Amino acid sequence: MGVSMITLQRDIILETVRNTAQGEWKILVLDDASRKLVDSVVKEDDILEENVTNIEQIEQRRPINKEMDAIYLVSPQPHIVDCLMADFERRRYRKSYLVWTSVPPTELQSRIDKSAMAREQIAQLKILNIEYFPRESHLVTFRDPWSFPILYHPACNHLVRKHMDDLAQKIVSICVSLGEYPTVRYYRPRNPLHEASVLSSHLAKFVQDELDQYAKYHADFPPLSARPRGALLITDRSMDLFSPLLHEFTYQAMAHDLLSIRDGDKIIYKPVVSEVEPNQEEKELEIGEKDRIWVENRHLHMKDLLEKLVGDFNKFRADNPHFAESSENADSLNSIKDMLAGLPQFQKGKEAYSLHLSMAEDCMNIFQQRKLADVASVEQSLATGLDEDYRKPKNLADQVVRLLDDGNISFSDRLRLVITYLLYRDGLLPADTQKLLAHAQLPPQDSEVIHNLDLLGARMSRPLKDVKQPSQPLFGRKQPPLASAEESGLSRYNPAVKHMLEDYIHGLLDPNTFPFTKPHLDAAEGLLGQENMSQASLRSAKPTWARTRPTSLEPRQRIIVFMAGGATYAESRACYESSRATSKDVFLATSHMLTPGLFLRQVGDLSIDKRQLNIPAERPKPKAPPHLFEREAQPTPPPTTQRRSASSQPGLPPTSAMESMKLTSNGCSANRPPQVMVDEHGQSPTPIQAQPQSGGKVMKKDKVQEADRKKKHHFFGSKK
């Protein structure tokens, strides 16, 4: 499926390290933010192979190494600039190569430019534009769940402009990494009722300005290519409120919805491998792009997944002779898990299959316990407006109430069902909504979630005499898919992103709902065969009438979808499916990934006091650690020892002490002179008198004076 964003960012980082201070041994200095970027795509061993002796963190204590060059791969933050200036003041390294992860603010760059010691020590300055986290080959996040309250909370208006600046810069970083100068289109709601309806249009203009500014100062952007010019489609969460609410039964979406998966810098799940060994230690297993089983199967429907896992396991069993000891066929999850528990010699394959078999089994157990087949059937009718036979549904209100009264339906599923019904009806009378909540027996705070959806453009209540015309669906209803009735019955709804991509690829995307930021320049290209327009000069472009049908060898057009406010795993799957079905490479970028639980929690937070959210933009700014500005203590020279006799004076030569030594056979202490502690000027503040050794003779006074006279004559009498 074309280029991978993980490989692309990894190559950018390694190539920068390789080509900076080329041929020299060097130290790589990161900060906390840039280390997360690097660790997400690059192994430490790969960096060390590029003539890097050590990887250090700028906020931590580090030794001074004036014999080595240093590459500072850091994020442009005020406290990081403070750390840099502290390093320059101490001349911590021989030469410094400064690489920003994104464009630094003017005031920070000016501070460095105006510093004579910084200019003297910086051998090269570069900007990489890599402040994004490739989560999958075609999925990029910013790991910023705080984006949602900033964009939609009424009390966060003062934070929106700065946040949009940050979002625009990160979106442009993705475009620059891909080498794309795309046309930009954005979602504009038809009959907006909410304040955030202008979100996508404002963000699109911010992005267009950043793209134009970058192209203005980089003559080599975009690089010449025969690839058709890319497209950037900017939308926000309000375009599709069904997607984060519905139960999705493809593997990835279902697992994140139903299982306790910890989603942070890594995606971690704790499986119980087998009940045969109750004392077995639970392991934390990472789910990621290195997991072949996960990558191959994450978009499969759960029914197909179970069949495929059993088939793959039986093939794995046949390929390994140790499995031949058992003639029993593996035809169930439990039998496979029990067999795996007894095969320690296949540890890697065992852990991979055990992980996904456990996850699949847990998902299906929850599916049955919570009656999700019944819930999902009603949800699909509400979201699509059609029943399983693709006809207008009947008695939906009765079906909803019956599920709300069912004790096996969890409270979170009831809330999702109530909201889905309100979206389907385009709002209800407040009294009717209260009746639904009474049937659902939901706590009072859940009503806040319902009311807060108004901030995302949903209409949750309507007056008694409603004169508003029923709203038309954003995209026309599609023909029934050619799929089995069992599968399509629970998966009939397609996210709005999929319809948007289909219309764009076929040149049918409504220019009023999805206008261009530069309609006078890009409209003709976007509407009349955008797939044939190259990023190269129009003079060198091959005329469209001379082109044959696209082949697999031709460069694929790249489409970037940015979803403000968070994206769902169903939307990610839709982008992959569009890529496979067409000759396009579709990338999804978003601030963070949403699960239904997280979405409901974030919507509920839109009505609480902003101070309770503890938004990072309003926290105290981080500061450089104090130890960077402390004067390092000068190393104290070790105390010197002078070998003198106890009765000798400081000015006497050392040979006078030798006359007082006595060679004994009971140890070496007899021939070791007494040690005299000296101060920093080499003087002895208090002469230490040596005690005579037992059995030794004390030198007579006249002999000492005679020795003194001879030695003084030897040292000073021979002076020329």
XYZ file of C-alpha atoms in Angstrom:
720
model
C 0.000 0.000 0.000
C 2.723 2.443 -0.858
C 4.833 4.356 1.617
C 4.606 3.791 5.374
C 4.631 6.830 7.641
C 6.582 4.837 10.240
C 9.351 3.996 7.764
C 9.296 7.525 6.368
C 9.841 9.229 9.719
C 12.410 6.637 10.756
C 14.437 7.266 7.594
C 14.279 11.042 8.095
C 15.690 10.758 11.625
C 18.430 8.251 10.786
C 19.477 10.123 7.650
C 19.779 13.344 9.641
C 21.944 11.674 12.291
C 24.042 9.962 9.610
C 24.696 13.104 7.545
C 25.318 15.467 10.465
C 28.982 15.666 11.479
C 29.556 12.999 8.864
C 32.498 10.714 9.552
C 32.906 11.961 13.138
C 31.981 10.240 16.350
C 29.237 12.216 18.056
C 26.748 12.366 20.913
C 22.990 12.617 20.313
C 21.203 14.896 22.784
C 17.398 14.646 23.045
C 14.786 16.219 25.281
C 11.759 14.521 26.791
C 9.464 15.422 23.874
C 11.905 14.579 21.085
C 12.856 11.299 22.783
C 9.227 10.159 22.534
C 9.231 11.016 18.827
C 12.453 9.098 18.231
C 11.557 6.102 20.399
C 8.245 5.641 18.586
C 9.938 4.767 15.273
C 13.681 4.149 15.795
C 15.545 1.555 17.815
C 18.409 2.817 19.955
C 20.800 0.318 18.350
C 20.044 1.764 14.902
C 21.073 5.211 16.124
C 24.260 3.961 17.767
C 25.304 2.389 14.468
C 25.493 5.880 12.924
C 28.764 6.832 14.684
C 26.864 7.835 17.838
C 28.719 7.003 21.053
C 25.954 7.911 23.463
C 22.353 9.173 23.629
C 21.821 11.767 26.350
C 18.832 13.792 27.569
C 19.280 17.518 27.853
C 17.271 17.857 31.078
C 19.424 15.315 32.908
C 22.901 15.597 34.393
C 25.536 14.972 31.732
C 29.333 14.998 31.767
C 31.245 17.701 29.923
C 32.840 16.226 26.821
C 34.851 18.840 24.943
C 36.443 16.235 22.697
C 33.152 15.210 21.042
C 30.624 16.872 18.743
C 26.952 16.815 19.705
C 23.733 16.697 17.703
C 20.919 18.409 19.567
C 17.663 16.902 18.246
C 15.272 18.906 20.408
C 11.825 20.485 20.428
C 11.502 24.296 20.251
C 10.308 25.080 23.771
C 11.441 27.960 26.019
C 12.897 25.759 28.746
C 14.788 23.701 26.145
C 16.379 26.901 24.816
C 17.392 27.661 28.425
C 19.062 24.250 28.572
C 20.855 24.917 25.284
C 22.184 28.279 26.454
C 23.443 26.688 29.678
C 25.330 24.094 27.604
C 26.809 26.763 25.346
C 27.946 28.792 28.330
C 29.870 25.812 29.680
C 31.077 24.724 26.249
C 29.916 21.252 27.093
C 30.820 19.793 23.673
C 33.360 20.583 20.961
C 30.848 21.605 18.294
C 27.057 21.610 18.312
C 24.652 20.721 15.519
C 21.193 22.045 16.342
C 18.222 20.187 14.806
C 14.703 21.361 15.684
C 11.824 18.911 15.474
C 9.575 21.725 14.172
C 9.772 25.404 13.264
C 10.774 27.354 16.390
C 8.826 30.471 17.391
C 10.482 33.704 16.272
C 11.338 34.818 19.795
C 13.165 31.576 20.591
C 15.173 31.543 17.385
C 16.040 35.230 17.852
C 17.396 34.508 21.299
C 19.846 32.006 19.823
C 20.714 34.206 16.853
C 21.590 37.129 19.131
C 23.878 35.054 21.371
C 27.537 35.308 20.389
C 28.475 32.120 22.263
C 25.636 30.220 20.563
C 26.664 31.417 17.106
C 30.250 30.463 17.860
C 29.422 26.890 18.901
C 26.573 25.980 16.528
C 28.119 24.455 13.430
C 24.801 23.798 11.674
C 21.116 24.507 12.228
C 18.312 22.454 10.686
C 14.544 21.974 10.980
C 13.121 18.470 10.469
C 9.314 18.940 10.731
C 8.659 15.589 12.430
C 6.345 16.497 15.319
C 3.816 13.733 14.782
C 3.496 10.111 15.856
C 3.001 7.475 13.136
C 0.850 4.886 14.850
C 0.403 2.681 11.808
C 1.638 2.755 8.240
C -1.257 5.053 7.197
C -2.414 6.380 10.585
C -0.812 9.376 12.308
C -1.768 10.878 15.667
C -0.475 13.809 17.694
C -1.093 12.069 21.049
C -3.083 15.087 22.166
C -6.466 14.185 23.738
C -6.578 17.727 25.139
C -7.341 18.959 21.637
C -10.998 17.987 22.080
C -11.811 20.264 25.059
C -9.758 23.128 23.617
C -11.770 23.025 20.391
C -15.230 22.468 21.899
C -15.289 23.660 25.528
C -17.011 27.094 25.700
C -14.476 28.399 28.231
C -11.433 27.547 26.083
C -11.941 30.115 23.334
C -8.783 31.976 24.344
C -6.722 28.828 23.670
C -8.118 28.041 20.226
C -5.931 30.280 18.061
C -2.639 29.062 19.523
C -3.868 25.476 19.320
C -4.814 25.879 15.664
C -1.338 27.238 14.980
C 0.114 24.081 16.511
C -2.269 21.796 14.619
C -1.537 23.538 11.327
C 2.203 23.195 11.802
C 1.898 19.475 12.557
C -0.367 18.883 9.552
C 2.125 20.689 7.331
C 4.905 18.538 8.815
C 3.078 15.448 7.543
C 2.736 17.035 4.092
C 6.423 18.000 4.025
C 7.503 14.502 5.074
C 5.421 13.057 2.243
C 6.722 15.661 -0.201
C 3.181 16.865 -0.904
C 1.923 20.396 -1.611
C -1.737 19.367 -1.702
C -4.948 21.069 -2.618
C -6.849 21.835 0.601
C -10.562 21.278 1.092
C -12.542 21.456 4.309
C -15.898 20.489 5.773
C -18.479 23.279 6.013
C -21.770 22.227 7.691
C -24.877 23.059 5.708
C -27.087 24.516 8.448
C -24.786 25.064 11.406
C -26.226 25.777 14.816
C -23.099 25.491 16.962
C -20.255 27.906 17.540
C -17.588 25.397 16.499
C -19.079 25.057 13.005
C -16.272 27.265 11.643
C -13.584 25.018 13.106
C -12.639 23.207 9.893
C -12.676 26.358 7.748
C -10.402 28.277 10.122
C -8.024 25.348 10.483
C -7.878 24.897 6.704
C -6.867 28.529 6.251
C -4.170 28.162 8.915
C -2.834 25.096 7.106
C -2.917 26.790 3.699
C -0.948 29.762 5.029
C 1.652 27.453 6.600
C 1.996 25.475 3.355
C 2.417 28.615 1.275
C 4.949 30.006 3.737
C 6.975 26.804 3.661
C 6.961 26.668 -0.138
C 8.013 30.321 -0.288
C 11.238 29.704 1.629
C 12.014 26.235 0.255
C 12.611 26.309 -3.459
C 12.874 22.508 -3.590
C 9.342 22.029 -2.221
C 7.478 20.146 -3.455
C 10.065 17.829 -4.997
C 9.593 17.073 -8.669
C 7.535 13.936 -9.108
C 5.314 12.237 -11.656
C 2.873 11.502 -8.857
C -0.498 13.273 -9.138
C -0.812 16.212 -6.796
C -2.062 15.189 -3.382
C -5.204 16.323 -1.593
C -5.778 17.339 2.016
C -9.335 16.991 3.352
C -9.866 18.721 6.706
C -12.921 17.861 8.756
C -13.886 17.620 12.422
C -15.745 15.378 14.803
C -19.094 17.090 14.234
C -19.283 15.655 10.689
C -20.062 12.189 12.063
C -21.365 11.691 15.608
C -22.576 8.137 14.997
C -19.131 6.631 14.454
C -17.802 7.126 18.027
C -21.045 5.736 19.500
C -21.816 2.586 17.522
C -20.531 -0.873 18.368
C -18.014 -1.933 15.743
C -17.287 -5.637 15.293
C -14.042 -5.543 13.392
C -11.167 -6.817 15.522
C -9.252 -3.611 16.256
C -12.286 -1.441 16.991
C -14.007 -4.140 19.056
C -10.914 -4.836 21.146
C -10.354 -1.159 21.979
C -14.055 -0.747 22.806
C -14.586 -3.793 25.010
C -11.201 -4.738 26.474
C -8.995 -3.009 29.025
C -6.253 -1.920 26.678
C -3.825 0.695 27.929
C -3.277 3.177 25.137
C -0.261 5.389 25.798
C 3.183 5.540 24.242
C 2.560 1.849 23.590
C -0.625 -0.202 23.291
C -0.532 -2.774 26.089
C -2.884 -5.643 26.896
C -2.636 -8.151 29.759
C -3.891 -11.547 28.632
C -4.404 -14.658 30.732
C -2.747 -17.279 28.552
C -4.275 -20.441 29.992
C -6.367 -21.517 32.927
C -4.378 -24.760 33.072
C -1.628 -22.875 34.913
C -3.400 -20.690 37.496
C -0.097 -19.582 39.037
C 1.292 -18.407 35.730
C 2.561 -14.839 35.804
C 0.560 -12.390 33.718
C 2.535 -10.592 31.051
C 2.084 -7.192 29.489
C 2.143 -7.705 25.736
C 2.528 -4.889 23.255
C 0.152 -4.630 20.310
C 1.778 -2.836 17.400
C 3.100 -2.860 13.873
C 5.705 -5.506 14.725
C 2.914 -7.969 15.461
C 2.227 -9.683 12.144
C -0.994 -11.318 13.324
C -2.375 -7.971 14.490
C -1.462 -6.115 11.290
C -2.942 -8.783 9.031
C -6.197 -9.257 10.933
C -7.121 -6.014 12.725
C -9.694 -4.954 10.121
C -11.400 -8.332 9.854
C -14.926 -8.832 11.112
C -14.847 -10.871 14.310
C -16.603 -13.827 12.704
C -13.996 -13.988 9.943
C -11.206 -13.416 12.450
C -12.077 -16.482 14.507
C -12.119 -18.696 11.432
C -8.812 -17.288 10.215
C -7.046 -17.623 13.578
C -8.046 -21.284 13.829
C -6.926 -21.919 10.235
C -3.612 -20.080 10.717
C -2.944 -21.981 13.919
C -3.561 -25.349 12.280
C -1.141 -24.343 9.532
C 1.399 -23.290 12.167
C 0.868 -26.645 13.814
C 1.418 -28.558 10.577
C 4.613 -26.644 9.806
C 6.160 -27.690 13.132
C 6.740 -31.427 13.679
C 6.360 -31.142 17.453
C 2.640 -30.670 16.927
C 2.379 -34.079 15.242
C 2.489 -35.700 18.666
C -1.172 -34.824 19.068
C -3.623 -36.122 16.509
C -6.456 -34.037 17.881
C -7.628 -31.245 15.609
C -7.621 -27.693 16.926
C -11.182 -26.634 16.330
C -11.878 -24.330 19.288
C -10.178 -21.449 21.064
C -9.851 -23.339 24.343
C -8.199 -26.391 22.758
C -5.712 -24.176 20.913
C -4.840 -22.217 24.063
C -4.318 -25.411 26.062
C -2.044 -26.832 23.371
C -0.003 -23.639 23.269
C 0.517 -23.677 27.015
C 2.408 -26.957 26.671
C 4.801 -25.831 23.947
C 7.542 -23.711 25.529
C 9.897 -24.356 22.602
C 7.752 -22.155 20.343
C 7.833 -19.160 22.671
C 7.488 -16.382 20.105
C 4.710 -18.001 18.101
C 3.091 -19.175 21.301
C 2.898 -15.670 22.778
C 1.585 -14.123 19.563
C -1.194 -16.658 19.065
C -2.007 -16.725 22.778
C -2.381 -12.952 22.840
C -4.848 -12.759 19.977
C -6.736 -15.905 20.887
C -7.226 -14.508 24.384
C -8.317 -11.135 23.049
C -10.755 -12.728 20.589
C -12.175 -14.987 23.276
C -12.608 -12.103 25.731
C -14.344 -10.010 23.066
C -16.793 -12.786 22.242
C -17.553 -13.430 25.925
C -18.440 -9.770 26.438
C -20.403 -9.784 23.182
C -22.620 -12.552 24.520
C -22.897 -11.344 28.126
C -23.992 -7.825 27.141
C -26.315 -8.951 24.311
C -24.470 -6.774 21.843
C -26.032 -8.522 18.855
C -29.462 -7.157 19.884
C -28.052 -3.732 20.722
C -26.086 -3.433 17.494
C -29.032 -4.446 15.334
C -31.072 -1.504 16.651
C -28.066 0.834 16.503
C -27.510 0.073 12.830
C -31.148 0.837 11.999
C -30.928 4.151 13.873
C -27.635 5.193 12.248
C -28.543 4.215 8.682
C -32.279 4.941 8.806
C -32.816 1.514 7.244
C -33.550 -1.910 8.642
C -31.665 -5.098 7.777
C -33.661 -5.359 4.539
C -32.697 -1.757 3.657
C -36.241 -0.526 4.174
C -37.613 2.132 6.484
C -37.487 0.669 10.010
C -40.603 0.206 12.130
C -41.246 0.261 15.881
C -37.748 1.515 16.699
C -38.943 3.323 19.831
C -40.368 0.092 21.247
C -37.159 -1.783 20.473
C -35.071 0.910 22.181
C -37.227 0.915 25.321
C -37.148 -2.882 25.525
C -33.328 -2.846 25.466
C -33.158 -0.045 28.046
C -35.243 -2.165 30.419
C -33.031 -5.228 29.954
C -30.812 -5.818 32.984
C -28.119 -7.497 30.870
C -27.464 -4.271 28.939
C -24.664 -2.268 30.575
C -25.240 1.362 31.580
C -22.687 2.617 29.074
C -24.466 0.747 26.276
C -27.784 2.228 27.397
C -26.375 5.749 27.248
C -24.969 5.133 23.781
C -28.334 3.773 22.666
C -30.243 6.796 24.024
C -27.904 9.250 22.286
C -28.096 7.297 19.023
C -31.894 7.415 19.173
C -31.853 11.184 19.805
C -29.547 11.693 16.812
C -31.852 9.564 14.668
C -34.879 11.631 15.713
C -32.979 14.940 15.428
C -33.938 15.684 19.016
C -36.923 14.944 21.270
C -39.159 16.891 23.585
C -37.375 17.242 26.949
C -40.154 15.256 28.655
C -39.681 12.353 26.249
C -35.949 12.381 26.816
C -36.518 12.149 30.565
C -38.740 9.100 30.021
C -35.957 7.379 28.109
C -33.468 8.190 30.871
C -35.905 6.795 33.447
C -36.116 3.522 31.530
C -32.314 3.436 31.242
C -31.906 4.208 34.987
C -28.873 6.340 34.180
C -27.276 8.604 36.787
C -28.074 12.342 36.535
C -24.610 13.265 35.289
C -25.192 11.264 32.122
C -27.815 13.788 31.083
C -24.961 16.303 30.851
C -23.389 14.187 28.109
C -26.624 14.425 26.125
C -26.962 18.194 26.520
C -23.287 18.825 25.699
C -23.643 17.252 22.263
C -25.258 20.549 21.230
C -21.713 21.954 21.280
C -20.814 19.543 18.462
C -23.770 20.506 16.290
C -26.258 17.844 17.346
C -29.826 18.813 18.184
C -30.824 16.940 21.333
C -34.130 18.676 22.118
C -36.865 20.257 20.067
C -39.835 22.508 20.883
C -43.428 21.308 20.912
C -44.179 23.048 17.644
C -41.117 22.394 15.549
C -41.014 24.266 12.246
C -37.541 23.076 11.314
C -37.410 20.971 8.202
C -35.921 17.493 8.587
C -32.206 17.582 7.831
C -30.993 15.675 4.823
C -28.179 13.149 5.190
C -24.749 14.539 4.394
C -24.195 11.837 1.782
C -26.832 10.074 -0.276
C -27.859 6.604 0.805
C -25.939 3.893 -0.951
C -27.153 0.686 -2.514
C -27.208 -2.424 -0.314
C -23.762 -4.033 -0.283
C -23.151 -7.441 -1.766
C -22.485 -9.204 1.525
C -23.983 -11.977 3.581
C -27.073 -10.972 5.539
C -25.513 -12.089 8.835
C -22.483 -9.864 8.476
C -24.156 -6.821 6.961
C -26.898 -6.895 9.584
C -24.478 -5.703 12.283
C -22.114 -3.709 10.064
C -24.365 -1.781 7.695
C -23.208 1.670 8.756
C -20.235 3.202 6.961
C -18.479 6.215 8.542
C -18.969 9.551 6.792
C -15.219 9.570 6.038
C -15.677 6.596 3.710
C -18.459 8.320 1.761
C -16.367 11.499 1.589
C -13.407 9.603 0.132
C -15.554 7.753 -2.382
C -17.113 11.000 -3.613
C -13.733 12.718 -3.799
C -12.106 9.900 -5.762
C -14.981 9.875 -8.252
C -15.009 13.689 -8.543
C -18.455 13.961 -6.900
C -17.581 15.715 -3.638
C -19.936 18.664 -3.138
C -17.902 21.897 -3.511
C -20.379 23.760 -1.297
C -20.070 21.389 1.632
C -16.352 20.746 0.984
C -15.010 23.969 -0.562
C -11.393 24.689 -1.533
C -9.234 27.145 0.361
C -8.117 28.448 -3.055
C -11.138 27.904 -5.295
C -9.818 30.166 -8.068
C -6.659 28.035 -8.379
C -7.574 24.544 -7.258
C -11.242 24.071 -8.126
C -10.696 23.038 -11.740
C -7.925 20.672 -10.732
C -9.964 19.175 -7.922
C -13.137 18.670 -9.893
C -11.863 17.796 -13.351
C -9.636 14.797 -12.985
C -7.374 15.690 -10.094
C -5.843 12.246 -10.309
C -4.055 13.270 -13.503
C -2.404 16.445 -12.237
C 1.288 16.136 -11.448
C 3.283 18.176 -8.955
C 5.808 18.865 -11.695
C 5.609 21.861 -13.965
C 2.516 22.021 -16.142
C 4.789 22.496 -19.154
C 6.333 19.074 -18.574
C 3.108 17.333 -17.608
C 1.867 14.703 -19.984
C -1.491 15.678 -21.499
C -4.422 13.803 -20.025
C -5.650 12.609 -23.420
C -2.328 10.824 -23.942
C -2.594 8.832 -20.724
C -3.718 5.271 -20.613
C -5.490 3.730 -17.660
C -3.475 3.866 -14.421
C -1.280 0.853 -13.843
C 0.208 -0.563 -10.684
C 3.602 0.856 -11.688
C 2.399 4.464 -11.819
C 2.814 6.624 -8.702
C -0.308 6.663 -6.566
C -1.984 9.904 -5.597
C -1.885 10.601 -1.870
C -4.941 11.761 0.057
C -4.532 13.037 3.612
C -7.613 13.196 5.832
C -7.338 15.222 9.030
C -10.046 14.700 11.640
C -10.029 17.434 14.304
C -11.307 16.353 17.712
C -10.263 12.718 17.436
C -10.894 9.852 15.005
C -12.354 6.377 15.448
C -10.933 3.005 14.482
C -13.841 2.534 12.081
C -12.695 5.673 10.244
C -9.146 4.374 10.146
C -10.388 1.113 8.644
C -12.397 3.073 6.054
C -9.216 4.839 4.895
C -7.377 1.532 4.476
C -10.306 0.080 2.560
C -10.389 3.090 0.230
C -6.668 2.656 -0.437
C -7.088 -1.006 -1.303
C -10.118 -0.383 -3.509
C -8.530 2.419 -5.564
C -5.156 3.514 -6.896
C -4.767 6.006 -4.037
C -2.768 6.110 -0.823
C -5.072 7.415 1.922
C -3.583 8.615 5.221
C -5.624 9.475 8.311
C -4.232 12.052 10.724
C -5.861 13.159 13.966
C -5.123 14.549 17.409
C -5.932 11.243 19.138
C -7.852 8.007 18.694
C -11.326 7.800 20.199
C -13.053 4.858 21.806
C -16.761 5.156 22.715
C -15.889 5.368 26.405
C -13.353 8.148 25.898
C -15.722 10.065 23.603
C -18.568 10.028 26.143
C -16.192 11.071 28.911
C -14.809 13.971 26.894
C -18.265 15.164 25.861
C -19.350 15.052 29.506
C -16.348 17.195 30.485
C -17.516 20.036 28.228
C -19.804 21.321 30.987
C -17.466 21.129 33.968
C -15.264 23.950 35.223
C -12.324 24.357 32.876
C -9.918 24.416 35.810
C -10.834 20.822 36.642
C -9.635 19.685 33.211
C -6.022 20.634 33.991
C -5.303 21.430 30.338
C -1.535 21.355 29.674
C -1.667 24.724 27.874
C -2.701 26.336 31.182
C -0.299 24.507 33.440
C 2.864 26.228 34.666
C 5.440 26.171 31.931
C 8.278 23.672 32.460
C 11.601 25.127 33.476
C 15.147 24.090 32.847
C 16.477 21.984 35.751
C 18.489 24.045 38.277
C 21.549 21.791 38.089
C 22.327 23.154 34.594
C 23.041 26.568 36.103
C 25.012 25.410 39.119
C 28.733 25.956 39.062
C 30.397 22.611 38.871
C 32.839 22.124 41.743
C 36.455 22.135 40.615
C 38.048 18.752 41.199
C 40.142 18.904 44.394
C 43.659 17.518 43.885
C 44.320 14.454 46.041
C 46.347 15.161 49.186
C 50.034 14.762 48.477
C 52.328 12.892 50.821
C 55.876 13.818 51.632
C 58.171 11.205 53.026
C 59.959 12.805 55.944
C 61.491 11.695 59.198
C 59.643 12.608 62.346
C 62.627 14.593 63.619
C 63.560 16.161 60.300
C 62.661 19.741 59.458
C 60.540 20.660 56.396
C 63.554 21.992 54.572
C 65.699 18.882 54.952
C 66.375 16.643 51.970
C 64.665 13.236 51.951
C 67.920 11.394 52.384
C 68.090 12.475 56.032
C 65.021 10.404 56.786
C 66.576 7.329 55.299
C 69.136 7.162 58.102
C 66.322 6.634 60.639
C 64.838 3.630 58.846
C 65.366 0.159 60.117
C 64.837 -2.892 58.047
C 62.797 -5.412 59.965
C 61.470 -8.787 59.071
C 58.061 -8.498 60.688
C 56.279 -6.374 58.099
C 56.661 -3.464 55.744
C 55.499 -0.795 58.186
C 59.018 -0.430 59.549
C 60.387 0.913 56.264
C 57.334 3.149 55.455
C 57.941 6.795 56.410
C 55.320 8.721 58.346
C 52.827 10.653 56.160
C 52.482 14.382 56.623
C 49.154 16.025 55.638
C 49.717 19.202 53.657
C 47.363 22.044 52.845
C 46.613 23.463 49.378
C 49.869 25.479 49.456
C 52.053 22.478 50.197
C 52.724 23.513 53.830
C 52.325 21.261 56.817
C 50.111 23.068 59.341
C 50.839 20.608 62.145
C 53.884 18.376 61.943
C 52.944 14.810 62.733
C 55.525 13.228 65.041
C 56.207 9.624 64.229
C 56.313 7.199 67.095
C 59.496 5.109 67.288
C 59.064 1.558 66.183
C 59.317 -1.021 68.905
C 62.844 -2.384 69.066
C 64.290 0.469 66.951
C 67.030 2.903 67.964
C 66.510 6.691 68.151
C 68.983 8.815 66.185
C 71.216 10.963 68.363
C 70.997 14.761 68.121
C 74.606 15.279 66.963
C 74.143 12.812 64.147
C 71.076 14.691 62.961
C 72.910 17.996 62.968
C 75.870 16.472 61.131
C 73.566 15.081 58.498
C 71.892 18.463 58.176
C 75.210 20.200 57.697
C 76.355 17.761 55.016
C 73.160 17.928 53.056
C 72.933 21.710 53.200
C 76.466 21.920 51.907
C 75.528 19.477 49.132
C 72.478 21.459 48.000
C 73.523 25.056 48.490
C 77.307 24.882 48.583
C 77.563 23.730 44.999
C 75.623 26.657 43.672
C 77.355 28.277 40.741
